[in-house]
Coordinates of C-alpha atoms and ligand atoms in Angstrom, one line a residue:
M108 CA -29.6 50.6 25.7
K109 CA -27.6 48.7 28.3
T110 CA -24.4 50.4 29.5
I111 CA -21.4 48.2 29.9
T112 CA -18.0 48.3 31.6
I113 CA -15.1 46.0 30.8
L114 CA -12.3 45.4 33.1
G115 CA -9.6 43.8 31.1
S116 CA -10.9 45.2 27.7
T117 CA -7.8 44.7 25.8
G118 CA -7.5 41.1 26.5
S119 CA -9.0 38.0 25.1
I120 CA -12.3 38.0 26.9
G121 CA -12.3 42.0 26.6
Q122 CA -11.9 41.7 22.8
T123 CA -14.6 39.1 22.3
T124 CA -17.1 41.1 24.3
L125 CA -16.1 44.3 22.4
N126 CA -16.6 42.4 19.0
L127 CA -20.3 41.4 20.5
V128 CA -21.0 45.0 21.3
K129 CA -19.9 46.1 17.8
Q130 CA -22.4 43.8 16.4
H131 CA -25.2 45.1 18.5
Q132 CA -24.7 48.8 18.8
D133 CA -28.3 49.4 19.1
K134 CA -28.5 47.5 22.4
F135 CA -25.1 48.3 24.2
Q136 CA -23.2 51.4 25.0
V137 CA -19.7 51.3 26.5
L138 CA -19.5 53.3 29.7
G139 CA -16.1 52.3 30.6
L140 CA -12.8 50.6 29.5
C141 CA -10.1 49.3 31.8
G142 CA -6.9 47.8 30.6
G143 CA -3.4 47.1 31.8
N144 CA -0.4 48.0 29.3
N145 CA -1.7 47.6 26.0
L146 CA -1.9 51.2 24.8
K147 CA -2.3 50.6 21.0
Q148 CA -5.5 48.5 21.5
M149 CA -7.0 50.8 24.3
I150 CA -6.4 53.9 21.9
A151 CA -8.3 52.0 19.1
D152 CA -11.2 51.0 21.2
A153 CA -11.6 54.3 23.0
L154 CA -11.8 56.1 19.7
F155 CA -14.4 53.6 18.3
F156 CA -16.6 53.1 21.4
K157 CA -16.2 56.5 23.0
P158 CA -16.5 55.4 26.6
K159 CA -17.1 58.0 29.4
F160 CA -14.2 56.3 31.5
I161 CA -11.0 55.0 30.3
S162 CA -8.5 53.4 32.5
M163 CA -5.0 51.6 32.5
S164 CA -3.2 50.1 35.4
N165 CA 0.1 51.3 34.3
E166 CA 0.4 54.9 35.4
K167 CA 3.2 55.6 33.1
L168 CA 0.6 55.6 30.2
Q169 CA -1.5 58.4 31.5
K170 CA 0.4 61.0 29.2
D171 CA 0.5 58.9 26.1
L172 CA -3.3 58.0 26.4
E173 CA -4.2 61.7 27.0
S174 CA -2.4 63.0 23.9
A175 CA -3.4 60.1 21.7
L176 CA -7.2 60.9 22.6
A177 CA -6.8 64.8 22.9
G178 CA -9.6 66.6 20.9
H179 CA -11.4 63.3 20.1
L180 CA -13.2 62.5 23.4
P181 CA -13.8 65.8 25.3
H182 CA -16.4 64.2 27.7
S183 CA -14.1 61.2 28.6
K184 CA -12.3 60.9 31.8
I185 CA -8.9 59.1 31.7
I186 CA -7.4 57.7 34.8
C187 CA -4.3 55.6 35.0
G188 CA -2.7 53.7 37.9
E189 CA -3.1 50.6 40.1
Q190 CA -6.3 51.9 41.6
A191 CA -7.9 53.4 38.4
S192 CA -10.2 50.5 37.7
H193 CA -11.5 50.5 41.4
H194 CA -12.8 53.9 40.8
I195 CA -14.2 53.1 37.4
A196 CA -16.1 50.0 38.9
Q197 CA -17.8 52.4 41.2
E198 CA -19.5 54.0 38.3
K199 CA -23.1 52.3 38.0
A200 CA -23.3 50.5 34.7
D201 CA -26.0 47.9 33.6
I202 CA -23.4 45.3 33.3
F203 CA -19.8 44.9 34.3
I204 CA -17.3 42.5 32.7
S205 CA -14.9 41.3 35.1
A206 CA -12.0 40.0 32.8
I207 CA -8.7 40.6 34.1
V208 CA -6.2 37.9 35.3
G209 CA -5.7 36.9 38.9
S210 CA -6.6 38.3 42.2
A211 CA -6.1 41.8 40.7
G212 CA -9.7 41.6 39.7
L213 CA -11.0 41.2 43.3
I214 CA -11.4 44.8 44.5
P215 CA -12.8 46.2 41.3
T216 CA -15.3 43.3 41.0
M217 CA -16.3 43.6 44.6
E218 CA -16.7 47.5 44.1
A219 CA -19.1 46.7 41.0
I220 CA -21.2 44.3 43.0
K221 CA -21.3 46.9 46.0
H222 CA -22.7 49.4 43.8
G223 CA -25.4 47.1 42.6
T224 CA -24.0 46.5 39.1
Q225 CA -24.8 43.0 37.5
V226 CA -21.4 41.4 37.1
A227 CA -20.6 38.9 34.2
L228 CA -17.5 37.0 35.8
A229 CA -14.6 35.6 33.9
N230 CA -12.0 36.5 36.5
K231 CA -12.4 33.1 38.4
E232 CA -9.4 33.9 40.6
S233 CA -11.4 36.4 42.7
L234 CA -14.0 33.6 43.5
V235 CA -11.3 31.1 44.4
C236 CA -9.9 33.8 46.9
A237 CA -13.0 35.3 48.3
G238 CA -16.0 33.2 47.2
N239 CA -17.8 33.5 50.4
L240 CA -17.4 37.3 50.9
M241 CA -18.1 37.9 47.2
L242 CA -21.5 35.8 47.2
E243 CA -22.6 37.5 50.5
Q244 CA -22.1 40.8 48.9
V245 CA -24.1 39.6 45.8
R246 CA -27.0 38.9 48.1
K247 CA -26.6 42.1 50.1
S248 CA -26.6 44.1 46.7
Q249 CA -29.6 42.1 45.3
T250 CA -27.6 41.6 42.1
T251 CA -26.8 38.6 40.0
L252 CA -23.4 37.2 39.2
L253 CA -23.4 35.8 35.7
P254 CA -20.6 33.3 34.9
I255 CA -18.8 33.7 31.8
D256 CA -16.3 30.9 32.1
S257 CA -17.9 28.5 29.6
E258 CA -18.3 25.6 31.9
H259 CA -20.1 27.6 34.5
N260 CA -22.1 29.4 31.9
A261 CA -23.1 26.0 30.7
I262 CA -24.2 24.9 34.2
F263 CA -26.0 28.3 34.7
Q264 CA -27.9 27.6 31.6
V265 CA -29.2 24.2 32.4
L266 CA -30.0 25.1 36.0
Q267 CA -32.5 27.7 34.9
Q268 CA -35.5 25.5 36.1
N269 CA -34.6 25.9 39.6
H270 CA -34.3 22.2 40.4
H271 CA -31.3 22.8 42.9
A272 CA -32.6 20.3 45.5
H273 CA -32.5 17.5 42.9
I274 CA -28.9 18.0 41.6
E275 CA -27.1 14.8 42.0
K276 CA -23.9 15.6 40.3
I277 CA -22.2 18.5 38.3
L278 CA -20.1 17.1 35.6
L279 CA -17.5 19.8 34.8
T280 CA -15.9 19.1 31.4
C281 CA -12.2 19.6 30.7
S282 CA -10.4 19.4 27.5
G283 CA -7.4 18.0 29.0
G284 CA -5.2 20.8 27.4
P285 CA -2.2 20.5 25.2
F286 CA -0.4 17.7 27.3
R287 CA -3.4 15.2 27.7
T288 CA -1.6 12.5 25.5
K289 CA 2.0 13.3 26.6
D290 CA 4.2 11.3 28.8
L291 CA 5.6 12.9 32.0
E292 CA 9.1 13.3 30.6
F293 CA 7.7 15.6 27.7
I294 CA 5.5 17.4 30.1
R295 CA 8.5 17.9 32.5
K296 CA 10.5 19.5 29.7
A297 CA 7.6 21.5 28.2
T298 CA 8.3 25.1 27.2
P299 CA 6.2 28.0 27.7
A300 CA 5.4 28.1 23.7
Q301 CA 4.2 24.4 24.0
A302 CA 2.0 25.1 27.2
V303 CA 0.3 28.1 25.8
A304 CA -0.8 26.1 22.5
H305 CA -4.2 25.0 23.6
P306 CA -5.7 22.5 21.2
K307 CA -9.5 23.9 21.3
W308 CA -9.4 27.5 22.9
S309 CA -7.7 30.7 22.0
M310 CA -7.1 32.5 25.5
G311 CA -4.7 34.7 27.4
N312 CA -1.3 33.2 28.4
K313 CA -1.9 32.6 32.2
I314 CA -5.2 30.7 31.6
S315 CA -3.5 28.6 28.8
V316 CA -0.8 27.5 31.1
D317 CA -3.5 26.6 33.9
S318 CA -5.3 24.7 31.1
A319 CA -2.0 22.8 30.5
S320 CA -1.4 21.9 34.1
L321 CA -5.1 21.4 34.8
M322 CA -4.9 23.9 37.5
N323 CA -7.6 25.8 35.6
K324 CA -9.9 22.9 36.3
G325 CA -8.9 22.8 39.8
L326 CA -9.8 26.7 40.1
E327 CA -13.0 26.1 38.2
W328 CA -13.9 23.2 40.6
I329 CA -13.7 25.5 43.3
E330 CA -15.5 28.3 41.4
A331 CA -18.4 26.0 40.7
S332 CA -19.0 25.0 44.4
H333 CA -19.2 28.8 45.2
L334 CA -21.3 29.9 42.4
F335 CA -23.9 27.0 42.4
N336 CA -23.7 26.4 46.2
V337 CA -23.1 22.7 45.6
D338 CA -21.0 20.6 47.8
C339 CA -17.5 20.1 46.1
D340 CA -17.8 16.3 46.4
K341 CA -20.8 16.6 44.1
I342 CA -18.7 18.2 41.3
Q343 CA -16.8 15.7 39.1
V344 CA -14.2 16.6 36.4
V345 CA -14.7 14.9 33.1
I346 CA -12.1 14.9 30.2
H347 CA -13.9 15.7 27.1
P348 CA -11.2 16.4 24.4
Q349 CA -13.6 17.8 21.8
S350 CA -14.8 20.7 23.9
I351 CA -18.3 20.5 22.5
I352 CA -20.3 19.8 25.7
H353 CA -19.5 22.7 28.2
S354 CA -20.7 21.0 31.3
M355 CA -23.7 18.9 32.4
V356 CA -26.0 18.7 35.4
A357 CA -27.2 15.1 36.5
Y358 CA -30.5 15.1 38.5
D359 CA -31.8 12.6 40.8
D360 CA -34.5 11.3 38.4
G361 CA -31.6 10.1 36.0
S362 CA -31.7 13.0 33.5
V363 CA -28.5 14.6 32.5
L364 CA -28.7 18.2 31.0
A365 CA -25.9 19.4 28.8
Q366 CA -25.1 22.7 27.1
L367 CA -23.4 22.4 23.7
G368 CA -21.6 24.7 21.3
S369 CA -18.5 25.3 19.5
P370 CA -15.6 26.3 21.5
D371 CA -15.9 30.0 21.2
M372 CA -16.1 32.5 24.2
A373 CA -18.7 34.5 22.1
V374 CA -21.4 31.9 23.1
P375 CA -21.1 32.1 27.0
I376 CA -20.4 36.0 26.8
S377 CA -23.4 36.5 24.6
Y378 CA -25.6 34.7 27.3
A379 CA -24.3 37.0 30.0
L380 CA -24.5 40.2 28.0
D381 CA -28.3 40.2 27.3
Y382 CA -29.4 37.8 30.1
P383 CA -32.1 36.8 30.6
K384 CA -32.6 37.2 26.8
R385 CA -30.6 35.5 24.2
L386 CA -28.2 37.7 22.0
A387 CA -27.7 36.1 18.4
N388 CA -24.1 36.0 17.4
N389 CA -21.9 34.6 14.5
S390 CA -20.0 31.9 16.3
K391 CA -19.5 28.8 14.5
R392 CA -22.4 26.4 14.6
I393 CA -22.0 22.7 15.5
D394 CA -22.5 20.6 12.1
F395 CA -23.5 17.2 13.6
W396 CA -22.9 15.4 10.3
Q397 CA -19.2 16.7 10.8
C398 CA -18.8 16.3 14.4
E399 CA -16.0 14.4 15.9
D400 CA -17.0 11.4 18.2
L401 CA -17.6 13.0 21.7
T402 CA -15.6 11.0 24.2
F403 CA -15.3 11.1 27.9
Q404 CA -12.4 9.9 30.4
Q405 CA -11.3 10.2 33.8
P406 CA -8.6 12.9 34.6
D407 CA -5.1 11.1 35.1
E408 CA -4.3 12.4 38.5
T409 CA -0.9 10.7 38.6
K410 CA 0.3 12.9 35.6
F411 CA -1.7 16.0 36.7
K412 CA -1.8 16.7 40.4
A413 CA -3.4 20.1 40.1
L414 CA -6.9 18.7 40.8
K415 CA -5.7 16.8 44.1
L416 CA -4.0 20.0 45.3
S417 CA -7.2 22.2 44.7
R418 CA -9.3 19.6 46.5
S419 CA -7.1 19.7 49.5
A420 CA -6.8 23.4 49.6
F421 CA -10.5 23.9 49.4
K422 CA -11.1 21.4 52.2
A423 CA -8.2 22.8 54.4
N424 CA -8.1 26.2 56.2
D425 CA -10.0 29.4 55.5
N426 CA -7.1 31.0 53.7
S427 CA -5.7 27.8 51.8
T428 CA -7.6 28.6 48.4
I429 CA -5.9 32.1 48.7
I430 CA -2.6 30.4 49.0
L431 CA -3.3 28.0 46.1
N432 CA -4.3 30.9 43.8
A433 CA -1.4 33.3 44.9
S434 CA 1.3 30.5 44.6
N435 CA 0.0 29.5 41.2
E436 CA -0.1 33.0 39.9
E437 CA 3.4 33.4 41.0
A438 CA 4.7 30.1 39.8
V439 CA 3.0 30.5 36.2
A440 CA 4.5 34.0 35.8
S441 CA 8.1 32.5 36.6
F442 CA 7.5 29.8 34.0
L443 CA 6.3 32.2 31.5
D444 CA 9.1 34.5 32.2
N445 CA 11.8 32.9 30.0
H446 CA 11.0 29.4 31.4
K447 CA 12.7 30.4 34.7
I448 CA 11.1 27.2 36.3
G449 CA 10.1 23.9 34.6
F450 CA 6.4 23.5 33.9
L451 CA 5.9 20.8 36.6
N452 CA 7.6 22.9 39.1
I453 CA 4.5 25.1 39.0
L454 CA 2.8 22.4 40.9
D455 CA 5.9 21.5 43.2
V456 CA 5.8 25.2 44.3
I457 CA 2.1 25.1 44.9
E458 CA 2.4 21.9 46.9
E459 CA 5.2 23.1 49.0
M460 CA 3.2 26.2 49.8
L461 CA 0.1 24.2 50.9
N462 CA 2.3 21.8 52.9
L463 CA 3.2 24.8 55.2
N464 CA -0.3 24.4 56.5
I465 CA -0.5 28.1 57.3
S466 CA -4.0 28.7 58.9
T467 CA -5.4 32.1 59.2
K468 CA -9.1 33.0 59.7
I469 CA -10.6 35.2 56.8
H470 CA -13.2 37.8 57.7
S471 CA -12.8 40.5 55.4
L472 CA -11.7 41.6 52.1
E473 CA -8.7 43.3 53.8
D474 CA -7.8 39.8 55.3
V475 CA -8.0 38.3 51.7
L476 CA -5.5 40.8 50.4
A477 CA -3.2 40.6 53.3
E478 CA -3.0 36.9 52.8
D479 CA -2.7 37.0 49.2
Q480 CA 0.3 39.4 49.6
K481 CA 2.0 37.3 52.3
A482 CA 1.5 34.2 50.2
R483 CA 3.2 35.9 47.1
I484 CA 6.2 36.9 49.2
Q485 CA 6.5 33.2 50.7
T486 CA 6.2 31.8 47.0
Q487 CA 8.9 33.8 45.7
E488 CA 11.4 32.2 48.3
I489 CA 10.1 28.8 47.3
I490 CA 10.5 29.4 43.7
K491 CA 14.4 30.1 44.2
K492 CA 14.8 26.6 44.9
F493 CA 13.5 25.7 41.5
L494 CA 15.2 28.2 39.3
R495 CA 16.7 26.5 36.1
Ligands
NAD73 P1 -5.8 38.3 29.0 O1 -4.4 38.0 29.6 O2 -5.9 38.0 27.5 O3 -6.3 39.8 29.3 C1 -6.1 40.3 30.5 C2 -6.6 41.8 30.3 O4 -6.4 42.5 31.8 C3 -5.7 42.7 29.4 O5 -6.4 43.7 28.9 C4 -4.7 43.3 30.4 O6 -4.2 44.4 29.9 C5 -5.7 43.6 31.5 N1 -5.0 43.8 32.9 C6 -4.1 42.9 33.4 N2 -3.8 43.5 34.7 C7 -4.6 44.4 34.9 C8 -4.9 45.5 36.0 N3 -4.3 45.1 37.1 N4 -5.9 46.4 35.8 C9 -6.6 46.4 34.8 N5 -6.3 45.7 33.7 C10 -5.5 44.7 33.9 O7 -6.6 37.2 29.8 P2 -7.9 36.4 29.4 O8 -7.6 35.2 28.8 O9 -8.8 37.4 28.6 O10 -8.5 36.1 30.8 C11 -9.1 37.0 31.7 C12 -9.7 36.3 32.8 O11 -10.9 35.5 32.3 C13 -8.9 35.3 33.6 O12 -9.4 35.2 35.0 C14 -9.3 33.9 33.0 O13 -9.1 32.9 33.8 C15 -10.7 34.1 32.5 N6 -11.3 33.3 31.5 C16 -10.6 33.5 30.2 C17 -11.2 32.7 29.2 C18 -10.6 32.9 27.7 O14 -10.9 32.2 26.8 N7 -9.6 33.7 27.5 C19 -12.1 31.7 29.4 C20 -12.6 31.6 30.6 C21 -12.1 32.4 31.8
MG74 MG1 -13.6 27.3 31.6

């Protein structure tokens, strides 16, 4: 039996993971569930999986959670509050699924790594903010970081033969999002409902907006460079609207290896859950007789400037990717909050923040958190200029 803790258990990745655990109850036992605000889902999952540790980041939910679970889970510990997930991450599990949104995932994920737990990472924002520190800790703890993000999971799978020195290029595929074929005027006026309606993937709201602006691919480009220790200039974004190929690695002998599958996060999560074994699941299989044509295009960077912004942030100062991520999180939240800023203003806000060219040396996790907080406050000032 593998014990498993899920950070963000009530969200999209969390629920897909729990579904797989439900199908394989002979293999996995839930040790901890950590959520944010979704009390109803947490109660249902806690009653079903009976974890030893249950947490929610909203401390006001402690009493409600305790009274709903009273008498049912006498051996479980319930903790609510901002720091709750940090404590649960310190409880050694065989696998820790890091699946909350944003840099809020950084401390608990680092805690799990420090305690030698194998981490399956969906929370790309923590790598974007603190990739070097995180990978250094992975080496110190002699553990493995398993990517859940579908592209990185695909690359991880095709890199298994340890031919790192022969990598010529990583081809990071991208669906193009809901606005791929729309003109700039349409995109400028796009509403939150239009931005979260992804044509291929069903995901949480923040990553859906990032997919529409292509910032998701910018973050993933940085994520891939850290995870696979590959120079960022060797990573090329390829628009592949069908989302069947989840990324490719081109080697110096002319071979290109790809991983294919239907667009369902159950596939990469299964791979991470039972690594290095394979875990059967009931995801939709590709029917090659019914398959759409597989097409590939260059990203249109005049319409989508997120890739350019991510590239310049990654190549600028120590702290620039922290600023990129924090300003994106704040701007996306303002867009999603009743369309307070326009869709393209998300990228304008990030660009203004990066143009301030603030340079700080980053040596520790504390430095990352301080920079993240500072960038959020500054971003809020810039957002005021764009309010509709
Ligand atoms: P989501 O919004 O559906 O779920 C987020 C979960 O985190 C919820 O359970 C929420 O209650 C919880 N949460 C939020 N703040 C918290 C906090 N401070 N402490 C504890 N829990 C908190 O998001 P999602 O789509 O599942 O995405 C999660 C992460 O996975 C993101 O980093 C995203 O980029 C990444 N990811 C998601 C997908 C996908 O298909 N959804 C694919 C690749 C990567
Ligand atoms: Mg992805």
